[in-house]
XYZ file of C-alpha atoms in Angstrom:
734
model
C 0.000 0.000 0.000
C 1.044 3.568 -0.600
C 0.415 4.618 2.940
C -0.112 2.232 5.855
C -2.974 3.684 7.810
C -2.434 2.340 11.301
C -5.044 4.455 13.017
C -8.562 4.676 11.598
C -10.031 8.000 12.593
C -13.431 7.672 14.193
C -14.734 10.661 12.324
C -17.837 10.915 10.214
C -18.483 13.309 7.382
C -18.600 16.651 9.190
C -19.300 19.976 7.548
C -19.913 21.941 10.686
C -21.127 25.546 10.875
C -19.556 27.469 13.733
C -21.775 29.954 15.570
C -20.822 33.304 17.005
C -23.477 35.228 18.921
C -26.222 33.323 17.143
C -24.858 33.959 13.649
C -23.275 31.401 11.354
C -19.608 32.338 11.051
C -17.881 29.575 9.137
C -18.311 26.185 7.533
C -15.645 23.716 8.635
C -14.740 20.277 7.317
C -13.248 17.920 9.888
C -10.891 15.530 8.194
C -12.264 12.031 7.732
C -11.175 8.695 6.371
C -12.089 8.193 2.721
C -11.047 5.695 0.062
C -8.339 6.916 -2.285
C -8.326 4.970 -5.525
C -5.329 4.231 -7.708
C -4.301 1.464 -10.092
C -1.468 -1.039 -10.298
C -1.230 -2.419 -13.828
C 0.298 -5.559 -15.324
C 0.620 -4.987 -19.039
C 0.755 -7.500 -21.866
C -1.575 -8.927 -24.493
C -3.378 -12.046 -23.304
C -5.891 -14.440 -24.737
C -7.884 -15.217 -21.615
C -11.542 -16.005 -22.172
C -14.260 -13.714 -20.898
C -15.173 -15.444 -17.618
C -13.628 -17.939 -15.206
C -10.166 -16.673 -16.097
C -9.383 -14.661 -12.963
C -9.546 -15.398 -9.235
C -7.989 -14.249 -5.970
C -7.776 -16.037 -2.623
C -7.960 -14.757 0.947
C -4.211 -14.131 0.978
C -4.457 -11.803 -2.008
C -2.883 -14.346 -4.367
C -4.050 -13.503 -7.891
C -4.116 -15.997 -10.728
C -4.993 -15.515 -14.386
C -5.833 -18.382 -16.710
C -4.669 -18.291 -20.318
C -4.712 -21.227 -22.749
C -4.793 -23.783 -19.972
C -1.906 -22.293 -18.006
C -1.810 -20.188 -14.864
C -0.225 -16.738 -14.752
C 0.416 -14.382 -11.861
C 1.163 -10.637 -11.718
C 4.737 -9.589 -11.001
C 6.829 -6.441 -10.473
C 3.894 -3.989 -10.505
C 3.603 -0.987 -8.204
C 1.945 2.423 -8.191
C 3.063 4.225 -11.384
C 5.235 1.267 -12.324
C 3.770 -1.285 -14.731
C 4.265 -4.959 -14.008
C 3.781 -8.020 -16.201
C 1.981 -11.372 -16.103
C 4.366 -14.321 -15.713
C 3.941 -18.068 -15.510
C 2.875 -19.157 -12.031
C 5.264 -21.893 -10.912
C 4.412 -21.828 -7.221
C 2.826 -25.302 -7.397
C 5.028 -27.271 -9.764
C 2.466 -30.046 -10.514
C -0.023 -27.456 -11.803
C 2.129 -26.671 -14.851
C 1.319 -30.027 -16.422
C -2.429 -29.688 -15.989
C -4.769 -28.326 -18.643
C -6.673 -25.820 -16.512
C -9.970 -24.817 -18.111
C -11.494 -22.521 -15.456
C -10.611 -20.922 -12.148
C -12.856 -19.534 -9.395
C -12.722 -18.320 -5.827
C -14.660 -20.599 -3.477
C -14.752 -19.997 0.274
C -11.845 -17.574 -0.212
C -9.668 -20.210 -1.863
C -8.631 -20.939 -5.440
C -10.449 -23.824 -7.124
C -9.626 -25.164 -10.595
C -11.381 -27.097 -13.312
C -9.325 -29.208 -15.678
C -10.246 -31.837 -18.257
C -10.553 -34.485 -15.535
C -11.656 -32.954 -12.238
C -12.425 -30.073 -9.921
C -9.389 -29.595 -7.692
C -7.615 -27.221 -5.333
C -4.346 -26.847 -3.482
C -6.258 -25.495 -0.482
C -7.765 -27.679 2.229
C -4.515 -29.690 2.238
C -5.175 -30.606 -1.400
C -8.047 -32.875 -0.364
C -10.476 -31.487 -2.961
C -10.417 -33.616 -6.106
C -13.752 -34.399 -7.737
C -13.650 -36.166 -11.091
C -16.192 -35.279 -13.787
C -17.371 -36.939 -16.997
C -17.719 -33.885 -19.236
C -15.999 -33.202 -22.511
C -14.637 -29.679 -22.963
C -15.927 -28.217 -19.660
C -15.389 -24.480 -19.287
C -17.130 -23.193 -16.125
C -17.986 -24.144 -12.554
C -19.269 -22.823 -9.268
C -19.351 -24.140 -5.721
C -22.177 -24.717 -3.229
C -22.207 -24.637 0.548
C -21.125 -28.233 1.259
C -18.010 -28.395 -0.901
C -20.186 -29.444 -3.808
C -19.838 -28.097 -7.329
C -21.610 -27.767 -10.635
C -19.520 -28.091 -13.803
C -20.759 -27.234 -17.285
C -19.705 -27.949 -20.842
C -21.268 -26.566 -24.039
C -24.182 -29.052 -23.852
C -24.073 -30.708 -20.426
C -24.117 -30.024 -16.683
C -22.857 -32.275 -13.914
C -23.107 -32.116 -10.127
C -20.100 -33.203 -8.059
C -19.684 -33.854 -4.365
C -17.284 -36.066 -2.449
C -18.746 -39.539 -2.595
C -21.506 -38.412 -4.967
C -21.593 -37.733 -8.691
C -24.762 -37.389 -10.746
C -25.149 -38.277 -14.355
C -24.598 -35.407 -16.765
C -27.736 -33.431 -17.669
C -28.218 -32.169 -21.200
C -28.661 -28.438 -21.741
C -30.077 -26.844 -24.849
C -28.221 -23.533 -24.629
C -24.720 -22.761 -23.351
C -24.492 -21.541 -19.766
C -22.650 -18.218 -19.626
C -22.436 -17.752 -15.873
C -23.479 -19.601 -12.723
C -23.813 -18.733 -9.048
C -24.959 -20.420 -5.853
C -28.083 -19.126 -4.108
C -27.345 -20.126 -0.498
C -30.689 -18.900 0.846
C -32.542 -21.490 -1.244
C -29.737 -24.033 -1.575
C -29.779 -23.951 -5.358
C -27.489 -23.188 -8.249
C -28.547 -20.411 -10.632
C -27.601 -20.765 -14.283
C -27.435 -17.839 -16.701
C -28.057 -18.382 -20.397
C -28.478 -15.745 -23.072
C -32.266 -16.203 -22.991
C -32.888 -16.447 -19.263
C -32.064 -17.836 -15.825
C -32.700 -21.360 -14.588
C -32.181 -23.104 -11.271
C -30.703 -26.457 -10.388
C -31.027 -28.183 -7.021
C -27.943 -30.036 -5.719
C -28.006 -33.636 -6.871
C -31.121 -33.095 -8.988
C -31.915 -34.426 -12.430
C -33.429 -31.387 -14.111
C -33.069 -27.667 -14.677
C -36.029 -25.357 -13.971
C -36.459 -22.010 -15.774
C -37.244 -19.098 -13.438
C -36.979 -15.971 -15.625
C -36.640 -15.057 -19.279
C -34.399 -12.407 -20.766
C -32.661 -11.257 -23.898
C -28.956 -11.182 -24.667
C -27.934 -11.885 -21.078
C -24.169 -11.956 -20.476
C -23.190 -12.215 -16.787
C -24.657 -11.924 -13.316
C -23.959 -11.885 -9.582
C -26.071 -12.125 -6.420
C -26.897 -9.330 -3.993
C -27.546 -11.421 -0.888
C -28.441 -8.391 1.241
C -31.371 -7.476 -0.994
C -31.995 -11.009 -2.282
C -31.481 -9.964 -5.899
C -29.743 -11.254 -8.962
C -27.927 -8.431 -10.745
C -27.971 -9.341 -14.414
C -25.808 -7.765 -17.111
C -26.906 -7.811 -20.738
C -25.619 -6.539 -24.052
C -27.619 -3.363 -23.404
C -27.494 -2.539 -19.698
C -28.543 -4.437 -16.595
C -31.598 -5.279 -14.535
C -32.260 -6.989 -11.220
C -34.353 -10.056 -10.467
C -36.073 -10.452 -7.108
C -35.177 -14.010 -6.116
C -38.181 -14.330 -3.819
C -40.787 -13.301 -6.384
C -38.918 -13.777 -9.680
C -39.985 -10.238 -10.600
C -37.578 -8.323 -12.821
C -36.857 -4.623 -12.652
C -36.684 -2.364 -15.667
C -33.556 -2.328 -17.774
C -31.014 0.264 -16.629
C -29.180 1.775 -19.601
C -27.910 5.079 -18.182
C -24.459 3.622 -17.726
C -21.005 4.575 -18.965
C -21.233 1.659 -21.396
C -24.077 -0.836 -21.748
C -22.327 -3.933 -23.183
C -21.817 -5.768 -19.893
C -19.220 -8.552 -19.750
C -18.877 -9.283 -16.007
C -20.757 -8.522 -12.770
C -19.688 -8.663 -9.138
C -21.387 -7.471 -5.951
C -19.451 -6.049 -3.009
C -21.812 -5.200 -0.169
C -24.085 -2.475 -1.511
C -21.819 -1.741 -4.493
C -22.374 -3.271 -7.911
C -19.338 -3.678 -10.155
C -19.767 -4.060 -13.904
C -17.161 -4.975 -16.468
C -17.982 -3.811 -19.973
C -16.574 -3.544 -23.483
C -15.358 -0.073 -22.455
C -13.999 -0.227 -18.935
C -15.326 -1.059 -15.505
C -17.685 0.947 -13.336
C -19.169 0.849 -9.868
C -22.760 1.694 -8.998
C -23.298 2.451 -5.313
C -26.534 2.269 -3.365
C -27.214 5.962 -4.032
C -27.017 5.342 -7.773
C -23.683 7.185 -8.136
C -21.482 5.872 -10.928
C -17.691 5.709 -10.616
C -16.071 4.968 -13.969
C -12.638 3.434 -14.476
C -11.594 3.581 -18.114
C -8.479 4.566 -19.999
C -4.781 4.129 -19.374
C -4.894 5.690 -15.913
C -6.923 2.729 -14.731
C -6.582 -0.178 -17.167
C -4.117 -1.487 -19.765
C -6.974 -2.408 -22.141
C -10.562 -1.464 -22.900
C -12.571 -4.678 -22.758
C -13.160 -6.290 -19.367
C -13.031 -10.069 -19.542
C -13.341 -10.930 -15.866
C -13.566 -9.330 -12.439
C -12.430 -10.502 -8.998
C -12.921 -8.697 -5.678
C -10.707 -9.019 -2.633
C -10.927 -6.766 0.419
C -10.067 -3.228 -0.748
C -9.058 -4.286 -4.250
C -10.868 -4.880 -7.523
C -8.953 -6.946 -10.060
C -9.862 -6.296 -13.687
C -8.734 -8.593 -16.503
C -8.609 -6.994 -19.956
C -7.385 -7.998 -23.396
C -4.107 -6.167 -22.718
C -3.387 -7.207 -19.180
C -4.544 -7.015 -15.586
C -5.337 -3.978 -13.469
C -5.712 -3.932 -9.713
C -7.814 -1.013 -8.518
C -6.761 -0.215 -4.962
C -9.033 1.632 -2.539
C -6.821 2.770 0.300
C -8.166 4.434 3.395
C -6.586 7.780 4.181
C -7.406 11.318 5.244
C -6.790 14.529 3.327
C -3.832 15.199 5.622
C -2.309 11.851 4.658
C -3.045 12.480 0.979
C -1.264 15.817 1.309
C 1.841 13.985 2.599
C 1.818 11.695 -0.445
C 1.457 14.590 -2.884
C 4.035 16.732 -1.079
C 6.513 13.876 -1.499
C 5.661 13.546 -5.204
C 6.315 17.238 -5.780
C 9.669 17.208 -4.024
C 10.779 14.009 -5.747
C 9.727 14.781 -9.309
C 8.720 18.398 -9.861
C 11.312 20.875 -8.585
C 13.430 22.458 -11.351
C 15.805 25.194 -10.172
C 13.253 25.906 -7.452
C 10.366 26.069 -9.931
C 7.249 23.916 -9.670
C 7.535 22.032 -12.978
C 5.952 19.255 -15.011
C 7.800 16.119 -16.025
C 8.099 15.243 -19.726
C 8.320 11.485 -20.372
C 10.176 9.823 -23.227
C 8.084 6.662 -22.819
C 4.369 6.484 -22.123
C 3.777 6.286 -18.381
C 7.428 5.530 -17.589
C 8.443 8.050 -14.945
C 12.057 6.901 -15.019
C 12.328 8.431 -18.530
C 11.159 11.869 -17.347
C 12.908 15.224 -17.675
C 11.918 18.425 -15.943
C 10.202 20.692 -18.422
C 10.245 24.474 -18.727
C 6.956 26.307 -19.148
C 5.682 29.670 -20.319
C 4.160 29.886 -16.865
C 6.988 28.697 -14.637
C 6.502 31.803 -12.522
C 2.743 31.307 -12.258
C 2.796 27.595 -11.395
C 5.589 28.246 -8.915
C 3.689 31.162 -7.375
C 0.716 28.859 -6.816
C 2.885 26.123 -5.293
C 4.723 28.695 -3.214
C 1.421 30.096 -1.980
C 0.403 26.619 -0.844
C 3.695 26.176 1.011
C 3.233 29.561 2.655
C -0.212 28.522 3.900
C 1.255 25.200 5.017
C 3.971 26.914 7.031
C 1.550 29.375 8.589
C -0.608 26.452 9.756
C 2.016 23.900 10.781
C 5.275 25.826 11.340
C 6.912 22.907 9.568
C 10.557 23.828 8.825
C 10.380 21.815 5.587
C 7.596 24.086 4.338
C 9.713 27.135 5.212
C 12.675 25.667 3.335
C 10.432 25.070 0.323
C 9.277 28.689 0.476
C 12.828 29.994 0.507
C 13.938 27.738 -2.342
C 11.067 28.728 -4.628
C 11.233 32.398 -3.677
C 14.869 32.396 -4.805
C 13.691 31.073 -8.179
C 11.054 33.819 -8.331
C 13.680 36.449 -7.479
C 15.999 35.239 -10.231
C 13.215 35.727 -12.790
C 13.778 39.450 -12.158
C 17.569 39.512 -11.925
C 18.515 37.258 -14.842
C 17.252 39.721 -17.478
C 18.436 43.316 -18.074
C 15.036 45.020 -17.704
C 14.480 46.522 -14.259
C 11.386 45.118 -12.523
C 10.528 42.830 -15.434
C 9.859 39.171 -14.546
C 11.130 36.577 -17.005
C 8.849 33.706 -17.833
C 11.592 31.180 -17.019
C 15.321 30.554 -17.166
C 17.560 27.630 -18.091
C 21.211 26.849 -18.690
C 22.576 27.985 -22.053
C 22.823 25.554 -24.923
C 19.498 23.839 -24.296
C 17.179 26.311 -26.027
C 16.642 24.056 -29.037
C 15.519 21.284 -26.696
C 13.047 23.462 -24.847
C 9.597 24.692 -25.789
C 9.195 28.024 -27.633
C 12.883 28.513 -28.571
C 12.100 31.858 -30.252
C 11.171 33.380 -26.876
C 14.536 32.671 -25.274
C 17.216 35.335 -24.810
C 20.828 35.123 -23.681
C 21.553 36.431 -20.189
C 24.651 38.447 -19.359
C 25.910 35.330 -17.598
C 26.980 33.086 -20.504
C 25.840 30.022 -18.590
C 22.180 31.017 -18.647
C 19.276 32.005 -20.919
C 15.946 33.535 -19.968
C 12.466 33.490 -21.466
C 10.784 36.738 -22.521
C 7.239 37.885 -23.508
C 5.884 37.599 -19.951
C 2.098 37.709 -19.706
C -0.532 39.146 -17.382
C -1.279 35.771 -15.778
C 2.359 35.622 -14.684
C 2.091 39.112 -13.201
C -1.054 38.430 -11.165
C 0.437 35.159 -9.908
C 3.525 37.009 -8.696
C 1.513 39.693 -6.935
C -0.707 37.061 -5.277
C 2.152 35.083 -3.792
C 4.258 38.094 -2.790
C 1.280 39.368 -0.830
C 0.671 35.990 0.810
C 4.335 35.574 1.763
C 4.699 39.097 3.074
C 1.562 38.807 5.186
C 1.573 35.321 6.688
C 5.097 33.833 6.670
C 6.927 34.800 9.828
C 10.434 35.008 8.385
C 12.254 38.343 7.991
C 14.059 37.481 4.756
C 10.933 36.115 3.077
C 8.861 39.132 4.096
C 11.472 41.624 2.942
C 12.217 39.839 -0.315
C 8.526 39.483 -1.178
C 7.862 43.176 -0.652
C 10.992 44.073 -2.605
C 9.902 41.999 -5.618
C 6.305 43.203 -5.411
C 7.490 46.795 -5.410
C 9.907 46.166 -8.289
C 7.176 44.648 -10.481
C 4.577 47.302 -9.730
C 7.074 50.139 -10.100
C 7.924 48.763 -13.557
C 4.243 48.633 -14.531
C 3.357 52.094 -13.218
C 6.535 53.691 -14.586
C 5.785 52.205 -18.008
C 2.247 53.560 -18.199
C 0.620 50.279 -17.098
C 2.446 48.034 -19.534
C 4.964 45.220 -19.119
C 7.863 46.385 -21.293
C 10.062 43.604 -22.646
C 13.781 43.624 -23.541
C 12.951 45.101 -26.967
C 11.276 48.164 -25.436
C 7.795 47.019 -26.527
C 4.833 45.872 -24.435
C 4.372 42.141 -24.218
C 1.285 40.719 -25.915
C -0.749 40.318 -22.715
C 0.928 42.602 -20.180
C -1.362 45.577 -20.792
C -3.537 47.406 -18.239
C -3.590 50.898 -19.802
C -7.070 52.419 -20.313
C -6.537 52.697 -24.062
C -6.174 48.905 -24.193
C -8.625 47.873 -21.469
C -11.465 50.202 -22.429
C -10.876 49.505 -26.088
C -12.853 46.295 -25.624
C -16.656 46.283 -25.765
C -18.168 46.087 -22.283
C -19.220 42.472 -22.726
C -15.715 41.245 -23.536
C -14.231 39.579 -20.476
C -10.748 41.085 -20.801
C -12.134 44.531 -19.977
C -13.481 43.294 -16.649
C -10.543 40.976 -15.950
C -7.730 43.442 -16.555
C -9.517 46.092 -14.494
C -9.993 43.674 -11.605
C -6.389 42.478 -11.742
C -4.668 45.859 -11.894
C -6.670 47.261 -8.979
C -5.777 44.170 -6.937
C -2.125 44.586 -7.889
C -2.003 48.278 -6.995
C -3.804 47.707 -3.686
C -1.311 44.957 -2.785
C 1.639 47.184 -3.631
C 0.275 50.068 -1.554
C -0.588 47.801 1.374
C 2.972 46.529 1.731
C 5.036 49.530 0.591
C 2.865 52.443 1.634
C 3.845 54.274 -1.564
C 1.139 56.760 -2.429
C 1.751 56.426 -6.176
C 0.091 53.009 -6.171
C -3.011 54.223 -4.379
C -3.286 57.316 -6.525
C -2.989 55.302 -9.714
C -5.672 52.882 -8.553
C -8.162 55.653 -7.758
C -7.342 57.359 -11.037
C -8.241 54.183 -12.892
C -11.422 53.620 -10.880
C -12.688 57.211 -10.893
C -11.508 58.578 -14.242
C -11.374 55.500 -16.442
C -14.247 53.369 -15.205
C -12.207 50.476 -13.824
C -14.494 50.132 -10.808
C -17.484 49.903 -13.108
C -15.574 47.442 -15.286
C -14.662 45.093 -12.484
C -18.143 45.277 -10.939
C -19.824 44.327 -14.228
C -21.904 41.161 -13.630
C -20.717 37.924 -15.177
C -24.112 37.582 -16.830
C -23.136 40.482 -19.118
C -19.899 38.872 -20.281
C -20.210 37.219 -23.670
C -19.228 37.454 -27.297
C -18.131 40.785 -28.721
C -20.811 40.774 -31.401
C -21.026 42.203 -34.891
C -19.097 45.373 -35.585
C -16.342 44.543 -33.089
C -12.697 44.275 -34.059
C -11.184 40.878 -34.794
C -9.115 40.882 -31.577
C -12.221 41.363 -29.443
C -14.073 38.680 -31.376
C -11.230 36.214 -30.962
C -10.942 36.841 -27.227
C -14.673 36.405 -26.668
C -15.555 33.403 -28.809
C -16.174 31.427 -25.602
C -15.311 31.610 -21.933
C -11.567 31.431 -21.267
C -10.966 29.378 -18.122
C -7.488 30.853 -17.726
C -9.330 34.060 -16.876
C -10.871 32.340 -13.852
C -7.412 31.566 -12.523
C -6.343 35.187 -12.988
C -9.500 36.564 -11.385
C -9.336 34.392 -8.287
C -5.614 34.814 -7.693
C -6.276 38.542 -7.921
C -9.131 38.348 -5.419
C -6.650 37.834 -2.593
C -5.321 41.382 -3.053
C -8.593 42.850 -4.302
C -10.557 41.897 -1.198
C -7.952 41.484 1.526
C -6.114 44.754 0.861
C -9.078 46.898 -0.208
C -8.475 50.618 0.325
C -11.752 51.232 2.170
C -14.538 49.208 3.815
C -16.915 50.511 1.144
C -14.722 49.210 -1.661
C -14.282 45.932 0.194
C -18.045 45.464 0.274
C -18.290 46.162 -3.446
C -15.428 43.817 -4.242
C -17.113 41.087 -2.203
C -20.234 41.483 -4.308
C -18.194 41.130 -7.509
C -16.351 38.065 -6.239
C -19.569 36.327 -5.207
C -21.145 37.116 -8.558
C -18.222 35.412 -10.288
C -18.328 32.456 -7.913
C -22.007 31.883 -8.670
C -21.115 31.454 -12.336
C -18.345 28.994 -11.444
C -20.259 26.779 -9.016
C -21.175 24.042 -11.539
C -17.471 23.218 -11.965
C -17.065 22.215 -8.276
C -13.587 23.745 -8.414
C -12.000 23.507 -4.973
C -9.694 26.480 -5.491
C -12.449 28.867 -6.581
C -14.661 27.719 -3.724
C -11.938 28.126 -1.123
C -10.977 31.556 -2.451
C -14.657 32.402 -1.963
C -14.334 31.310 1.676
C -12.021 34.315 1.990
C -15.016 36.615 1.586
C -17.930 34.385 2.630
C -16.798 31.535 4.914
C -20.358 30.730 5.907
C -21.429 29.875 2.354
C -18.894 28.746 -0.233
C -19.645 25.171 -1.386
C -17.488 23.340 1.113
C -18.753 19.844 0.283
C -17.935 20.134 -3.457
C -14.461 21.334 -2.455
C -13.881 18.236 -0.345
C -15.333 16.103 -3.141
C -12.726 17.613 -5.497
C -9.859 17.043 -3.058
C -10.880 13.489 -2.186
C -11.727 12.365 -5.723
C -8.643 13.844 -7.361
C -6.172 11.168 -8.543
C -2.813 10.774 -6.863
C -1.557 9.541 -10.235
C -0.947 12.827 -12.068
C 0.340 11.302 -15.289
C -1.586 12.944 -18.103
C -3.192 9.791 -19.437
C -5.627 10.080 -22.300
C -9.206 9.888 -21.087
C -12.471 9.466 -22.946
C -15.994 10.153 -21.722
C -17.875 11.449 -24.760
C -19.154 7.921 -25.491
C -20.850 7.569 -22.106
C -24.542 6.846 -21.919
C -24.973 7.979 -18.301
C -24.221 11.675 -18.823
C -26.554 14.338 -20.139
C -24.855 16.566 -22.677
C -25.791 20.189 -23.246
C -25.962 22.201 -26.464
C -22.893 24.282 -27.334
C -22.734 27.343 -25.085
C -20.492 30.303 -24.286
C -19.101 28.775 -21.089
C -18.282 25.494 -22.842
C -20.202 23.477 -20.258
C -20.611 20.171 -22.081
C -22.640 18.224 -19.514
C -25.320 18.913 -16.955
C -23.095 17.712 -14.099
C -19.324 17.892 -13.908
C -17.481 14.568 -13.763
C -15.141 13.718 -10.862
C -11.450 14.562 -11.352
C -10.682 10.826 -11.266
C -12.625 10.336 -14.515
C -11.214 13.213 -16.570
C -7.773 14.188 -17.804
C -5.405 15.812 -15.329
C -6.101 19.538 -15.430
C -4.606 22.647 -13.972
C -6.979 25.274 -12.624
C -6.960 27.174 -15.907
C -8.681 24.296 -17.750
C -12.355 23.637 -18.415
C -13.469 20.977 -15.951
C -16.273 20.014 -18.336
C -13.784 18.716 -20.923
C -14.810 15.115 -21.610
C -11.871 13.769 -23.624
C -8.195 14.618 -23.725
C -4.779 14.080 -22.218
C -1.231 13.851 -23.525
C -0.946 10.109 -24.133
C 0.758 9.485 -20.812
C 3.828 11.492 -21.839
C 3.759 14.152 -19.117
C 3.319 14.272 -15.348
C 1.679 17.263 -13.727
C 2.613 18.607 -10.324
C 0.184 18.528 -7.431
C 1.911 21.667 -6.134
C -0.477 24.081 -7.826
C -3.341 21.685 -8.631
C -4.034 20.124 -5.219
C -1.764 21.475 -2.507
C -2.743 25.123 -3.001
C -6.491 24.665 -2.388
C -5.862 22.177 0.424
C -3.423 24.343 2.381
C -5.387 27.517 1.700
C -8.419 25.757 3.157
C -6.350 24.783 6.178
C -5.095 28.349 6.598
C -8.589 29.826 6.362
C -9.780 27.307 8.927
C -12.416 25.712 6.715
C -10.536 22.387 6.591
C -9.326 20.993 9.903
């Protein structure tokens, strides 16, 4: 297991409102144990048949049957693919022609061309049969078994063997109904029953294109998968439910029941249906080496899934958010720190982390600012010296963005050692530094700038370290002095404004009122100027902010309701049309990072109240995404009402495997799609992070398909750790 949980917290699901003088003051989530899912995969083409090819015993021993021989998984671990190898643990088994394998009373039981046998129970089980080409079996409650061939069935028990019974239609699956002491037999056209030692088969229900089934003993149901969904059969009344087709995929190949959870294998992945009707879908390379599920086996907190391209073990490990944070913190430090930056890993081989190289990014400063902000919140909460060391290391990287280029107060996008430009992304943006050992990346954008201002404010305010406070204020002042001195533009090495670093009224108010950049840039620059004034006390920043708000309409711009924001419309310039074709989710990231300085460092209580109104208006538009970071930023201004439960849902359901595997959901039959719209919301309800591609906060969470073919690894530093530690700092996650 990834993390041995020795102590199980006796905590329920608590989202507690705190009360002060009769008024609700804050929602608080008390950490709880939840099940974190991840996969261990064993990759390799195999020719196992659809059922009776996979079993696991009480010790967790897994066996796969292929062409009469037994295989076992080997060498697999989290984010490290294993393989299936010949199982030689019982030497005599290698000479047997094994035709089926099952789990019976938590042990492995085999069917070969002569008998039903096992190595459990001191090897005492050996029941000979008379069938030709048998392929399936199941066990009863008295160590008795039913074996089937394409046209016969035979009952076996120690000291007793019935004559084979003819069957008119192949049996696809069989189970034992212990409540009624009978064997249930599934055929494509219905279900029949057979009493132990009997001489006939009795039909009990008809169906069409049945494929597999399992028994829900708690509810006394048979859960029956078909080629087009599933239904249940009440075993007391033989009454069938309606066919359920609102599933990720309806071609069912295997069914298992685990308590109140139903597990379905299909031609496109495996999915779980819980007692509330919630679907959890496991499909794609993150979860499985193949697409088609041939067999399922359940064992404790693991679900073993056999596909045409190997075996996957889905692990459900109990942990808390605090323990998950430890896992992700370790991932970041091990794989994602490049010169102090929070970086992604580029892989040379699909999913193979050992082939990774740290990758530069246009937004090294932004992603690092977000990671650094999370570490600042972590240190403020825990006083952990490791968090403080992380802050200092990444702040040094942020500082060097300013000192490695010749333009005073101008932040580079990134830097790297000389001679590697042709191997990096965007080689045309790179410039040589005065130090011949280094190059730096130009054309810095507005999202970099707002990220810098956000984290410098956080560090200066909450991290109790003199050097960090002083350095943060110094860099904040340098950036804002550059912007104000250059008439509200970021001026690059060539003396020209960068493409996006523009907050001047001529640029901002040049957009129609409904174009989002007019509102966004106004909101960001006021937040930036307020932050600079708050920490430096320099009047120029305050004066410039009021000039923009009072003379150039920036207050009106930033207060404009989100309902107004839309397409530029006819008669607008091409730039405005391009920027407003649909909602840009990078804008959300810029808005919310800016809200820290906009609200927290507001010049007056009156402005603070107005800014709160604007922030809440934006949050209302974002609520369908269930984005933890936007929700927790909203807790800054409205801790009593900010969608706490969806935030915890995001944090708990987010994968700990951050490889950017390709994912596909557009084929699903259980989601309701929406017509094309400005916000690019594709479905009525957002899917869990575990079922979509890995996304940073600037992505559209309603994206159904995507990924980078398993060739990159994202960092949890900005994606997960920032919202978690910000929630801890604000006291809404305990």
